[in-house]
Coordinates of C-alpha atoms in Angstrom, one line a residue:
Chain A
M98 CA -28.4 7.2 8.9
S99 CA -29.0 9.4 5.8
V100 CA -26.1 10.3 3.1
L101 CA -25.8 13.4 4.2
E102 CA -25.0 12.0 8.0
I103 CA -22.8 9.7 6.2
I104 CA -20.8 12.0 4.5
V105 CA -20.8 14.4 7.8
F106 CA -19.6 11.7 9.6
T107 CA -17.0 10.7 7.5
V108 CA -15.2 14.0 6.8
V109 CA -15.1 14.5 10.3
K110 CA -13.4 11.2 10.8
I111 CA -11.1 11.8 8.0
V112 CA -10.1 15.1 9.7
L113 CA -9.6 13.8 12.9
I114 CA -7.7 10.9 11.7
L115 CA -5.4 13.5 9.8
T116 CA -5.2 15.5 12.3
V117 CA -4.0 12.9 14.8
M118 CA -1.9 11.1 12.2
L119 CA 0.2 14.5 11.4
L120 CA 0.6 14.5 15.3
M121 CA 1.6 11.0 15.8
V122 CA 4.1 11.0 12.7
S123 CA 6.0 14.2 13.9
Y124 CA 6.5 13.1 17.4
L125 CA 7.5 9.5 16.1
V126 CA 10.5 11.5 14.4
Y127 CA 11.0 13.2 17.4
F128 CA 10.7 9.7 19.8
E129 CA 13.2 8.2 17.3
R130 CA 15.8 10.8 17.8
R131 CA 15.5 10.7 21.6
V132 CA 15.7 6.4 21.3
S133 CA 18.4 6.8 19.0
A134 CA 20.1 9.1 21.5
W135 CA 19.3 6.8 24.4
V136 CA 20.7 3.4 22.3
Q137 CA 23.8 5.4 21.7
N138 CA 24.3 7.1 24.8
R139 CA 23.8 11.1 24.0
L140 CA 21.0 12.9 24.7
G141 CA 19.4 14.1 21.7
P142 CA 17.3 16.8 21.0
N143 CA 16.4 18.4 23.9
R144 CA 16.6 22.1 24.2
V145 CA 13.0 23.4 22.3
G146 CA 10.3 23.1 24.8
W147 CA 10.5 21.1 27.4
E148 CA 13.1 18.1 27.1
G149 CA 12.4 18.9 23.2
V150 CA 8.6 18.7 23.1
L151 CA 8.6 21.0 20.3
Q152 CA 11.1 20.0 18.7
P153 CA 9.0 18.5 15.3
F154 CA 7.1 22.2 15.1
A155 CA 11.0 23.8 14.9
D156 CA 11.9 21.4 12.3
V157 CA 8.8 21.8 10.2
F158 CA 9.5 25.3 10.3
K159 CA 13.1 25.1 9.0
L160 CA 12.2 23.1 6.6
L161 CA 9.6 25.1 5.0
L162 CA 11.7 28.1 5.1
K163 CA 14.2 26.3 3.2
E164 CA 14.8 26.7 -0.4
D165 CA 12.8 24.3 -2.7
I166 CA 15.6 23.6 -5.1
V167 CA 14.8 21.6 -8.8
P168 CA 17.7 20.2 -10.5
V169 CA 18.2 21.1 -14.3
K170 CA 18.1 17.7 -15.3
A171 CA 15.0 17.0 -13.5
N172 CA 11.4 16.4 -14.9
Q173 CA 9.9 19.5 -13.2
F174 CA 6.4 17.8 -13.1
I175 CA 7.1 14.1 -12.2
H176 CA 9.7 15.5 -9.4
T177 CA 6.9 17.3 -8.0
L178 CA 4.4 14.6 -8.1
A179 CA 6.2 12.2 -6.6
P180 CA 6.2 13.5 -3.1
V181 CA 2.5 13.8 -3.5
I182 CA 2.0 10.2 -4.3
A183 CA 3.6 9.1 -1.4
L184 CA 1.8 11.4 1.1
F185 CA -1.3 10.5 -0.2
V186 CA -0.7 6.4 -0.3
A187 CA 0.6 7.0 3.3
F188 CA -2.6 8.5 4.6
A189 CA -4.9 6.8 2.5
T190 CA -3.9 3.7 3.9
Y191 CA -5.1 4.6 7.5
A192 CA -8.9 4.6 6.2
V193 CA -9.6 1.1 7.2
I194 CA -7.6 0.3 10.3
P195 CA -10.0 0.3 12.9
I196 CA -9.2 1.8 16.4
A197 CA -12.1 0.6 18.8
S198 CA -15.4 -1.0 18.2
P199 CA -18.6 1.3 17.6
L200 CA -19.1 4.6 19.4
K201 CA -22.9 5.0 20.3
I202 CA -23.5 8.6 20.8
F203 CA -26.7 10.8 20.3
G204 CA -28.5 7.4 19.0
Y205 CA -26.2 7.2 16.4
E206 CA -23.8 4.0 16.3
I207 CA -20.5 5.3 15.0
P208 CA -17.8 2.6 13.7
L209 CA -14.1 3.8 14.4
V210 CA -13.0 3.4 11.6
V211 CA -13.2 5.5 8.4
A212 CA -14.1 3.0 5.5
D213 CA -15.8 -0.3 6.8
V214 CA -15.4 -2.2 3.4
N215 CA -15.2 -5.7 3.0
I216 CA -12.0 -5.2 1.0
G217 CA -10.0 -4.1 3.9
V218 CA -7.1 -5.6 3.7
L219 CA -6.9 -5.6 0.0
Y220 CA -7.3 -2.2 -0.2
V221 CA -4.1 -1.8 2.3
L222 CA -2.2 -3.9 0.1
A223 CA -3.1 -2.0 -3.0
L224 CA -2.2 1.2 -2.0
T225 CA 1.3 0.0 -0.9
S226 CA 1.8 -1.4 -4.6
V227 CA 0.7 2.0 -5.7
G228 CA 3.6 3.4 -3.2
V229 CA 6.2 2.1 -5.1
Y230 CA 5.7 4.7 -7.8
A231 CA 6.3 7.7 -5.5
I232 CA 10.2 6.1 -4.8
T233 CA 10.7 4.9 -8.8
L234 CA 9.2 8.0 -10.1
A235 CA 11.3 10.3 -6.9
G236 CA 14.4 8.3 -8.2
W237 CA 13.8 8.6 -12.2
S238 CA 12.6 12.0 -12.4
S239 CA 15.3 13.1 -10.1
G240 CA 17.9 13.3 -13.5
S241 CA 20.8 11.4 -10.9
K242 CA 22.6 8.5 -11.2
Y243 CA 22.3 7.9 -7.4
S244 CA 18.6 8.6 -7.2
L245 CA 18.0 6.2 -9.5
F246 CA 19.9 3.5 -8.2
G247 CA 17.8 4.0 -5.3
G248 CA 14.6 3.9 -7.0
I249 CA 15.3 0.9 -8.9
R250 CA 16.5 -0.7 -6.0
S251 CA 13.6 0.3 -3.5
S252 CA 11.2 -0.8 -6.4
A253 CA 12.8 -4.6 -6.7
Q254 CA 13.0 -4.8 -2.7
M255 CA 9.3 -3.6 -2.4
I256 CA 7.7 -5.9 -5.1
S257 CA 9.6 -8.9 -3.6
Y258 CA 8.5 -8.6 0.0
E259 CA 4.7 -8.0 -1.2
I260 CA 4.8 -11.4 -2.2
S261 CA 5.5 -12.9 1.1
M262 CA 3.5 -10.0 3.0
G263 CA 0.3 -10.9 0.7
F264 CA 0.9 -15.0 1.7
S265 CA 1.4 -13.9 5.5
V266 CA -2.2 -12.0 5.3
A267 CA -3.5 -15.2 3.6
G268 CA -3.5 -17.0 7.0
V269 CA -4.9 -14.6 8.6
L270 CA -7.7 -14.2 6.0
L271 CA -8.5 -18.0 5.8
F272 CA -8.8 -17.9 10.3
A273 CA -10.6 -14.9 10.0
E274 CA -12.9 -15.9 6.7
S275 CA -13.6 -12.5 5.7
L276 CA -11.4 -9.4 4.6
R277 CA -13.0 -6.8 6.4
P278 CA -10.2 -5.5 9.4
I279 CA -13.4 -5.8 12.0
A280 CA -13.9 -8.9 11.4
I281 CA -10.3 -9.8 12.1
V282 CA -10.5 -8.2 15.0
Q283 CA -13.5 -9.8 16.4
S284 CA -12.2 -13.1 15.1
Q285 CA -9.1 -13.5 17.8
G286 CA -11.3 -12.4 20.5
S287 CA -9.3 -10.9 23.5
W288 CA -6.6 -13.7 23.6
M289 CA -6.8 -15.9 20.3
W290 CA -4.2 -13.8 18.7
N291 CA -2.9 -14.6 15.1
A292 CA 0.2 -14.2 16.4
W293 CA 0.3 -17.0 18.7
I294 CA -1.4 -19.5 16.4
Q295 CA 0.6 -18.5 13.1
P296 CA 4.0 -17.1 14.5
I297 CA 6.0 -18.1 11.6
G298 CA 3.3 -15.8 9.3
F299 CA 3.4 -13.3 12.6
I300 CA 7.2 -12.9 11.9
T301 CA 7.5 -13.1 7.9
F302 CA 4.7 -10.1 7.8
V303 CA 6.6 -7.8 10.4
V304 CA 10.0 -8.7 8.3
S305 CA 8.3 -7.8 5.2
A306 CA 6.6 -4.6 6.8
F307 CA 10.5 -3.8 7.6
A308 CA 11.1 -4.3 4.2
E309 CA 7.9 -2.5 2.6
T310 CA 8.6 0.7 4.8
N311 CA 12.4 0.9 3.8
R312 CA 13.8 1.0 7.9
L313 CA 16.5 -0.5 8.8
P314 CA 18.1 -3.3 8.6
F315 CA 16.0 -3.0 4.8
D316 CA 17.1 0.5 4.1
L317 CA 19.1 -0.3 0.9
P318 CA 17.3 2.2 -1.1
E319 CA 18.7 5.1 1.1
A320 CA 22.0 3.3 2.1
E321 CA 23.7 6.3 2.9
P322 CA 27.2 5.4 2.3
E323 CA 26.8 4.6 -1.2
L324 CA 23.6 6.3 -2.5
V325 CA 23.9 9.8 -0.9
G326 CA 20.5 10.0 0.1
G327 CA 18.9 7.2 -2.4
Y328 CA 15.6 8.2 -4.1
H329 CA 15.5 11.7 -2.5
T330 CA 19.1 13.1 -2.6
E331 CA 18.3 15.4 -4.9
Y332 CA 14.9 16.7 -3.1
S333 CA 14.7 20.0 -0.8
S334 CA 12.5 21.8 1.6
M335 CA 8.7 20.6 1.9
K336 CA 9.1 18.0 -0.8
F337 CA 12.0 16.2 1.4
A338 CA 10.1 16.5 4.4
A339 CA 6.9 15.1 2.5
F340 CA 9.2 11.7 1.8
F341 CA 10.1 11.9 5.2
L342 CA 6.5 12.2 6.9
A343 CA 5.5 9.2 4.6
E344 CA 7.9 6.8 5.4
Y345 CA 7.5 7.1 9.2
A346 CA 3.4 7.6 8.6
N347 CA 4.1 4.2 6.5
M348 CA 5.8 2.9 9.6
I349 CA 2.7 4.0 11.8
I350 CA 0.3 2.4 9.4
A351 CA 2.7 -1.1 9.4
A352 CA 2.3 -0.8 13.1
G353 CA -2.0 -0.2 12.6
M354 CA -1.7 -3.3 10.4
I355 CA 0.5 -5.7 12.6
V356 CA -1.9 -4.8 15.8
T357 CA -4.7 -5.4 13.6
L358 CA -4.1 -8.6 11.8
Y359 CA -1.9 -10.6 14.6
L360 CA -2.4 -8.9 17.9
G361 CA -5.7 -8.5 18.4
G362 CA -6.3 -5.0 17.2
Y363 CA -8.3 -3.2 20.0
N364 CA -9.1 -5.6 22.0
L365 CA -7.1 -5.9 25.6
P366 CA -4.8 -9.2 26.0
F367 CA -6.3 -11.8 28.2
F368 CA -9.5 -10.2 29.0
N369 CA -13.1 -9.8 27.5
I370 CA -13.9 -6.1 28.2
E371 CA -17.6 -6.4 27.4
S372 CA -17.8 -8.7 30.2
L373 CA -17.5 -5.8 32.3
G374 CA -21.3 -4.6 31.2
L375 CA -19.1 -0.7 31.3
A376 CA -20.7 2.1 29.6
N377 CA -20.3 2.7 25.9
W378 CA -18.3 5.4 25.8
L379 CA -15.4 3.9 28.4
T380 CA -15.3 0.6 26.5
V381 CA -14.5 2.9 23.4
I382 CA -11.7 4.6 25.3
I383 CA -10.4 1.6 26.8
Q384 CA -10.1 0.3 23.3
I385 CA -8.5 2.9 22.0
G386 CA -5.8 3.2 24.6
S387 CA -4.9 -0.4 24.5
F388 CA -4.8 -0.4 20.7
F389 CA -2.2 3.1 20.7
I390 CA -0.5 1.1 23.4
K391 CA 0.2 -1.9 20.7
M392 CA 1.1 0.4 18.6
G393 CA 3.7 2.4 20.5
V394 CA 5.2 -0.8 21.6
L395 CA 5.2 -1.9 18.1
L396 CA 6.8 1.6 16.7
F397 CA 9.7 1.3 19.7
F398 CA 10.0 -2.5 18.3
F399 CA 10.9 -0.5 14.9
L400 CA 13.1 2.3 16.2
W401 CA 15.0 -0.3 18.4
I402 CA 15.6 -2.6 15.9
R403 CA 16.8 0.5 13.4
W404 CA 19.7 1.4 16.1
S405 CA 20.9 -2.3 17.1
L406 CA 21.2 -4.1 13.5
P407 CA 23.3 -3.1 10.6
R408 CA 21.9 -3.0 7.3
F409 CA 22.0 -6.3 4.6
R410 CA 24.0 -6.3 1.2
Y411 CA 21.6 -6.1 -1.4
D412 CA 22.2 -9.8 -2.6
Q413 CA 21.8 -10.4 1.2
L414 CA 17.9 -8.4 0.7
M415 CA 17.4 -10.3 -2.1
S416 CA 18.3 -14.0 -1.2
I417 CA 16.7 -13.6 2.3
G418 CA 13.3 -12.0 0.1
W419 CA 13.2 -15.1 -1.8
K420 CA 14.7 -18.2 -0.5
V421 CA 13.8 -17.3 3.2
M422 CA 10.6 -15.4 3.7
F423 CA 9.0 -16.5 0.9
P424 CA 9.2 -20.0 1.5
L425 CA 8.3 -19.2 5.2
S426 CA 4.9 -17.6 4.1
L427 CA 4.1 -20.8 2.0
I428 CA 4.9 -23.2 5.0
N429 CA 2.8 -20.9 7.2
L430 CA -0.3 -21.2 4.9
I431 CA -0.1 -24.9 4.7
W432 CA 0.0 -24.8 8.3
V433 CA -2.8 -22.4 9.2
A434 CA -4.8 -24.4 6.5
V435 CA -4.2 -28.0 8.1
L436 CA -5.1 -26.4 11.7
I437 CA -8.5 -25.5 10.3
M438 CA -9.1 -28.8 8.3
V439 CA -8.0 -30.7 12.1
F440 CA -9.4 -28.7 14.5
N441 CA -12.3 -27.2 12.8
L442 CA -11.7 -23.5 13.5
Chain B
M137 CA -28.5 13.7 -9.9
S138 CA -27.6 11.0 -7.5
L139 CA -24.0 10.7 -5.9
E140 CA -23.8 7.8 -7.8
F141 CA -24.1 9.2 -11.1
I142 CA -21.7 12.0 -10.2
L143 CA -18.6 9.5 -9.8
F144 CA -19.9 7.7 -12.3
I145 CA -19.4 10.8 -14.4
V146 CA -16.2 12.1 -13.1
F147 CA -14.1 8.6 -13.4
A148 CA -15.8 8.4 -16.6
A149 CA -14.2 11.6 -17.9
I150 CA -11.0 10.7 -16.4
C151 CA -10.7 7.7 -18.3
A152 CA -11.6 8.8 -21.5
V153 CA -9.1 12.0 -21.0
S154 CA -6.5 9.9 -19.8
S155 CA -6.4 7.3 -22.4
V156 CA -6.2 10.0 -25.0
L157 CA -3.6 12.0 -23.3
M158 CA -1.6 8.3 -23.0
I159 CA -1.8 7.8 -27.1
T160 CA -0.9 11.5 -27.9
R161 CA 2.3 12.0 -25.0
S162 CA 5.8 11.7 -26.9
N163 CA 7.6 11.2 -23.4
P164 CA 6.8 7.0 -23.0
I165 CA 6.9 7.7 -19.0
I166 CA 4.2 10.2 -19.2
S167 CA 2.3 8.0 -21.3
A168 CA 2.9 5.1 -18.9
L169 CA 2.0 7.3 -15.8
F170 CA -1.5 8.2 -17.8
L171 CA -2.3 4.5 -18.6
I172 CA -1.8 4.3 -14.6
L173 CA -4.5 6.9 -13.9
N174 CA -6.7 5.6 -16.6
F175 CA -6.7 1.8 -14.5
A176 CA -7.0 4.1 -11.1
A177 CA -9.8 5.6 -12.6
L178 CA -11.5 2.0 -14.4
S179 CA -11.6 0.3 -10.9
G180 CA -13.5 3.9 -9.5
L181 CA -15.8 2.4 -12.1
Y182 CA -16.0 -1.3 -11.1
L183 CA -16.6 0.3 -7.9
L184 CA -19.6 1.9 -8.7
L185 CA -20.9 -1.3 -10.2
H186 CA -20.2 -3.0 -6.9
A187 CA -17.4 -4.9 -8.2
Q188 CA -15.1 -4.5 -5.0
F189 CA -12.7 -7.4 -5.4
I190 CA -12.4 -6.5 -9.5
A191 CA -11.9 -2.7 -8.3
V192 CA -8.6 -3.8 -6.0
A193 CA -7.6 -6.7 -8.5
Q194 CA -7.0 -4.0 -11.1
V195 CA -5.1 -1.6 -8.8
I196 CA -3.0 -4.3 -7.3
V197 CA -1.9 -6.6 -10.4
Y198 CA -2.2 -3.6 -13.3
A199 CA -1.4 -0.3 -11.7
G200 CA 0.6 -2.1 -9.1
A201 CA 2.3 -4.8 -10.7
I202 CA 2.1 -4.9 -14.4
M203 CA 3.2 -0.9 -15.0
V204 CA 5.5 -1.1 -12.6
L205 CA 7.8 -3.7 -15.0
F206 CA 6.4 -1.1 -17.5
L207 CA 8.1 1.8 -16.3
F208 CA 11.5 0.1 -15.0
V209 CA 11.9 -1.0 -18.8
I210 CA 10.8 2.2 -20.3
M211 CA 13.4 4.1 -17.8
L212 CA 16.2 1.2 -18.1
L213 CA 16.0 1.4 -22.0
R214 CA 16.2 5.6 -21.8
P215 CA 14.3 5.8 -25.3
E216 CA 14.4 9.7 -24.7
K217 CA 18.2 8.8 -26.8
E218 CA 16.9 6.7 -29.2
K219 CA 15.9 8.0 -32.6
L220 CA 12.1 8.1 -33.2
L221 CA 11.0 6.2 -35.8
A222 CA 9.8 7.6 -39.1
I223 CA 6.2 7.1 -39.4
N224 CA 5.2 5.0 -42.4
P225 CA 2.2 6.5 -43.9
R226 CA 0.8 3.1 -45.0
L227 CA 1.3 2.3 -41.4
K228 CA -0.8 5.5 -40.3
I229 CA -3.8 4.3 -42.6
L230 CA -4.0 0.8 -41.2
A231 CA -4.0 2.2 -37.9
Y232 CA -7.0 4.7 -38.8
V233 CA -8.8 1.3 -39.9
V234 CA -8.0 -1.0 -37.4
A235 CA -9.3 2.0 -35.0
F236 CA -12.4 2.6 -37.0
I237 CA -13.3 -1.2 -36.4
V238 CA -12.6 -1.3 -33.1
F239 CA -14.6 1.6 -32.6
V240 CA -17.8 0.2 -34.4
Q241 CA -17.5 -2.9 -32.8
L242 CA -17.6 -1.0 -29.2
V243 CA -21.0 0.9 -30.5
Y244 CA -22.3 -2.4 -31.8
I245 CA -22.0 -3.9 -28.0
I246 CA -23.2 -0.9 -26.1
F247 CA -26.0 -0.7 -28.4
M248 CA -26.9 -4.2 -28.8
S249 CA -26.3 -5.5 -25.4
S250 CA -29.9 -6.0 -23.7
T251 CA -30.4 -2.7 -21.1
T252 CA -33.8 -4.1 -20.1
D253 CA -32.7 -7.4 -18.0
S254 CA -33.6 -5.9 -14.5
G255 CA -34.2 -9.6 -13.3
S256 CA -30.5 -10.1 -12.3
M257 CA -29.3 -7.2 -11.7
D258 CA -29.2 -9.0 -7.7
A259 CA -27.3 -11.4 -9.4
S260 CA -25.4 -9.3 -11.4
I261 CA -24.5 -6.7 -8.0
K262 CA -23.1 -9.9 -6.5
A263 CA -21.2 -11.3 -9.0
G264 CA -17.9 -8.8 -8.6
T265 CA -17.5 -9.4 -4.6
I266 CA -15.1 -11.5 -3.0
E267 CA -17.5 -14.3 -2.2
T268 CA -18.7 -15.0 -5.5
I269 CA -15.6 -14.9 -7.3
G270 CA -14.1 -17.2 -4.9
M271 CA -16.7 -19.3 -4.8
E272 CA -17.0 -19.8 -8.7
L273 CA -13.0 -19.9 -9.3
F274 CA -12.8 -22.8 -6.7
S275 CA -15.7 -24.7 -7.6
K276 CA -16.8 -24.4 -11.0
Y277 CA -13.7 -23.5 -12.8
I278 CA -11.2 -25.4 -10.9
L279 CA -9.7 -26.7 -13.7
P280 CA -8.9 -23.7 -15.5
V281 CA -7.7 -22.0 -12.6
E282 CA -5.1 -25.1 -11.8
A283 CA -4.3 -25.3 -15.4
A284 CA -3.3 -21.2 -15.8
G285 CA -0.9 -21.6 -12.1
F286 CA 0.8 -24.6 -13.8
L287 CA 1.4 -22.8 -16.8
L288 CA 2.5 -20.0 -15.1
L289 CA 4.8 -21.8 -13.1
A290 CA 6.2 -23.4 -16.5
A291 CA 6.9 -20.0 -17.2
T292 CA 8.3 -19.1 -14.0
I293 CA 10.9 -21.8 -14.2
G294 CA 11.3 -21.2 -18.4
A295 CA 12.1 -17.3 -17.3
L296 CA 14.7 -18.9 -14.4
V297 CA 16.4 -21.1 -17.4
L298 CA 16.9 -18.4 -19.3
A299 CA 18.2 -16.0 -16.7
K300 CA 20.5 -18.5 -15.7
K301 CA 22.4 -19.1 -18.5
K302 CA 24.0 -16.0 -19.0
F303 CA 26.0 -16.3 -15.5
E304 CA 27.7 -19.3 -17.0

């Protein structure tokens, strides 16, 4: 492929991913409200459109029409910069997650991932670590004590859980012998999921993902009873919406990463789709379906947990991170290394 | 002009401008933010040199970890409430001298380094990839790596001891 063709394909893929992500994020919000209503035996939003399916659009219009208030004590520039960083990190991370095997069309072979880079997993970790800034800066620049508390709590939390996350990923990398997400998916085949082989690593990764996305039971940064709204207390209008969207986009990315790293990615479970000899486009569609179904189940799990478990206390959160998750992820790494040594996998 | 050249100019310009802005801003938080921008642009330059691992490590370690710590310290110390240090004119002269020496060193290195050595281009392209770095670190340089790990462990334990005494 020529350079121009690569650029065109990449731009098309970026636009597609952004559109799909934005739609998914807005419907995840709707989904969350319906699930929470179902958990609490309420109805939830069901007025706008059929069963409330147009609710996300109504919400966005409402937020767009609200007045954008910046506190007097706030640092205007950084106050605006913080939500921009949050959104950038949330959407840029998706570039390396593959959703299906390459699509062959018009004589081209197009990998269904925006950037198939050989440091893909590290790229995700790097962007997550940059994401801390959005929250820290939002908390600091608002010029409010509650915001600052939220920001500082959240940075400490994210930095702590990044470590156990990194060590859990190391186990996956040992097996796949590569940092490319596509290679990791292929190394798992259709049934040798990393979740079966290294269950401890799977659990530590999922827990760390909850902490990294600031979801309950780890949503200390925005603990309403103590901190009003946490780091985004002083945000209104679309800037608030940006943080809101970024949080849900991060959930989608966390689910996508868990599927890719531990649940066999886009492959069908217990069944090799390529052995059927179907047309390439059909295979790709089935794989995309399988990827999104796995992701949907995980996202439901995220919501389910949120409406079932109470919030941890801050010291409990830290001691779980450092005294439970971190040693467990180390044990997982040793377990994987021993497996590879003994069975020559 | 190739795409790489254009990207190089963009990243280099961001690097230069952000480092100048970093040392001229009076608000330390803004300075720290420009330093982060500088690190990001620097990792872009590493990417152009095909050193993907070094680029990502730059972002994870410097932009993601060390600078967060810096920001924390700045935020908690609230430097806007401190009086600005009166700048000693003698120190200013010393600063100019040091800056000049560093500048001459850099110019010397840039002009004296051999740029005609194209035979090792392939080797240097591979030098920054994760495979090469991993192999080198865990075979040739295993002793320094382990020694550094041991030192860091000792430092961590030291920090723990220091922190613990305060609670007694």
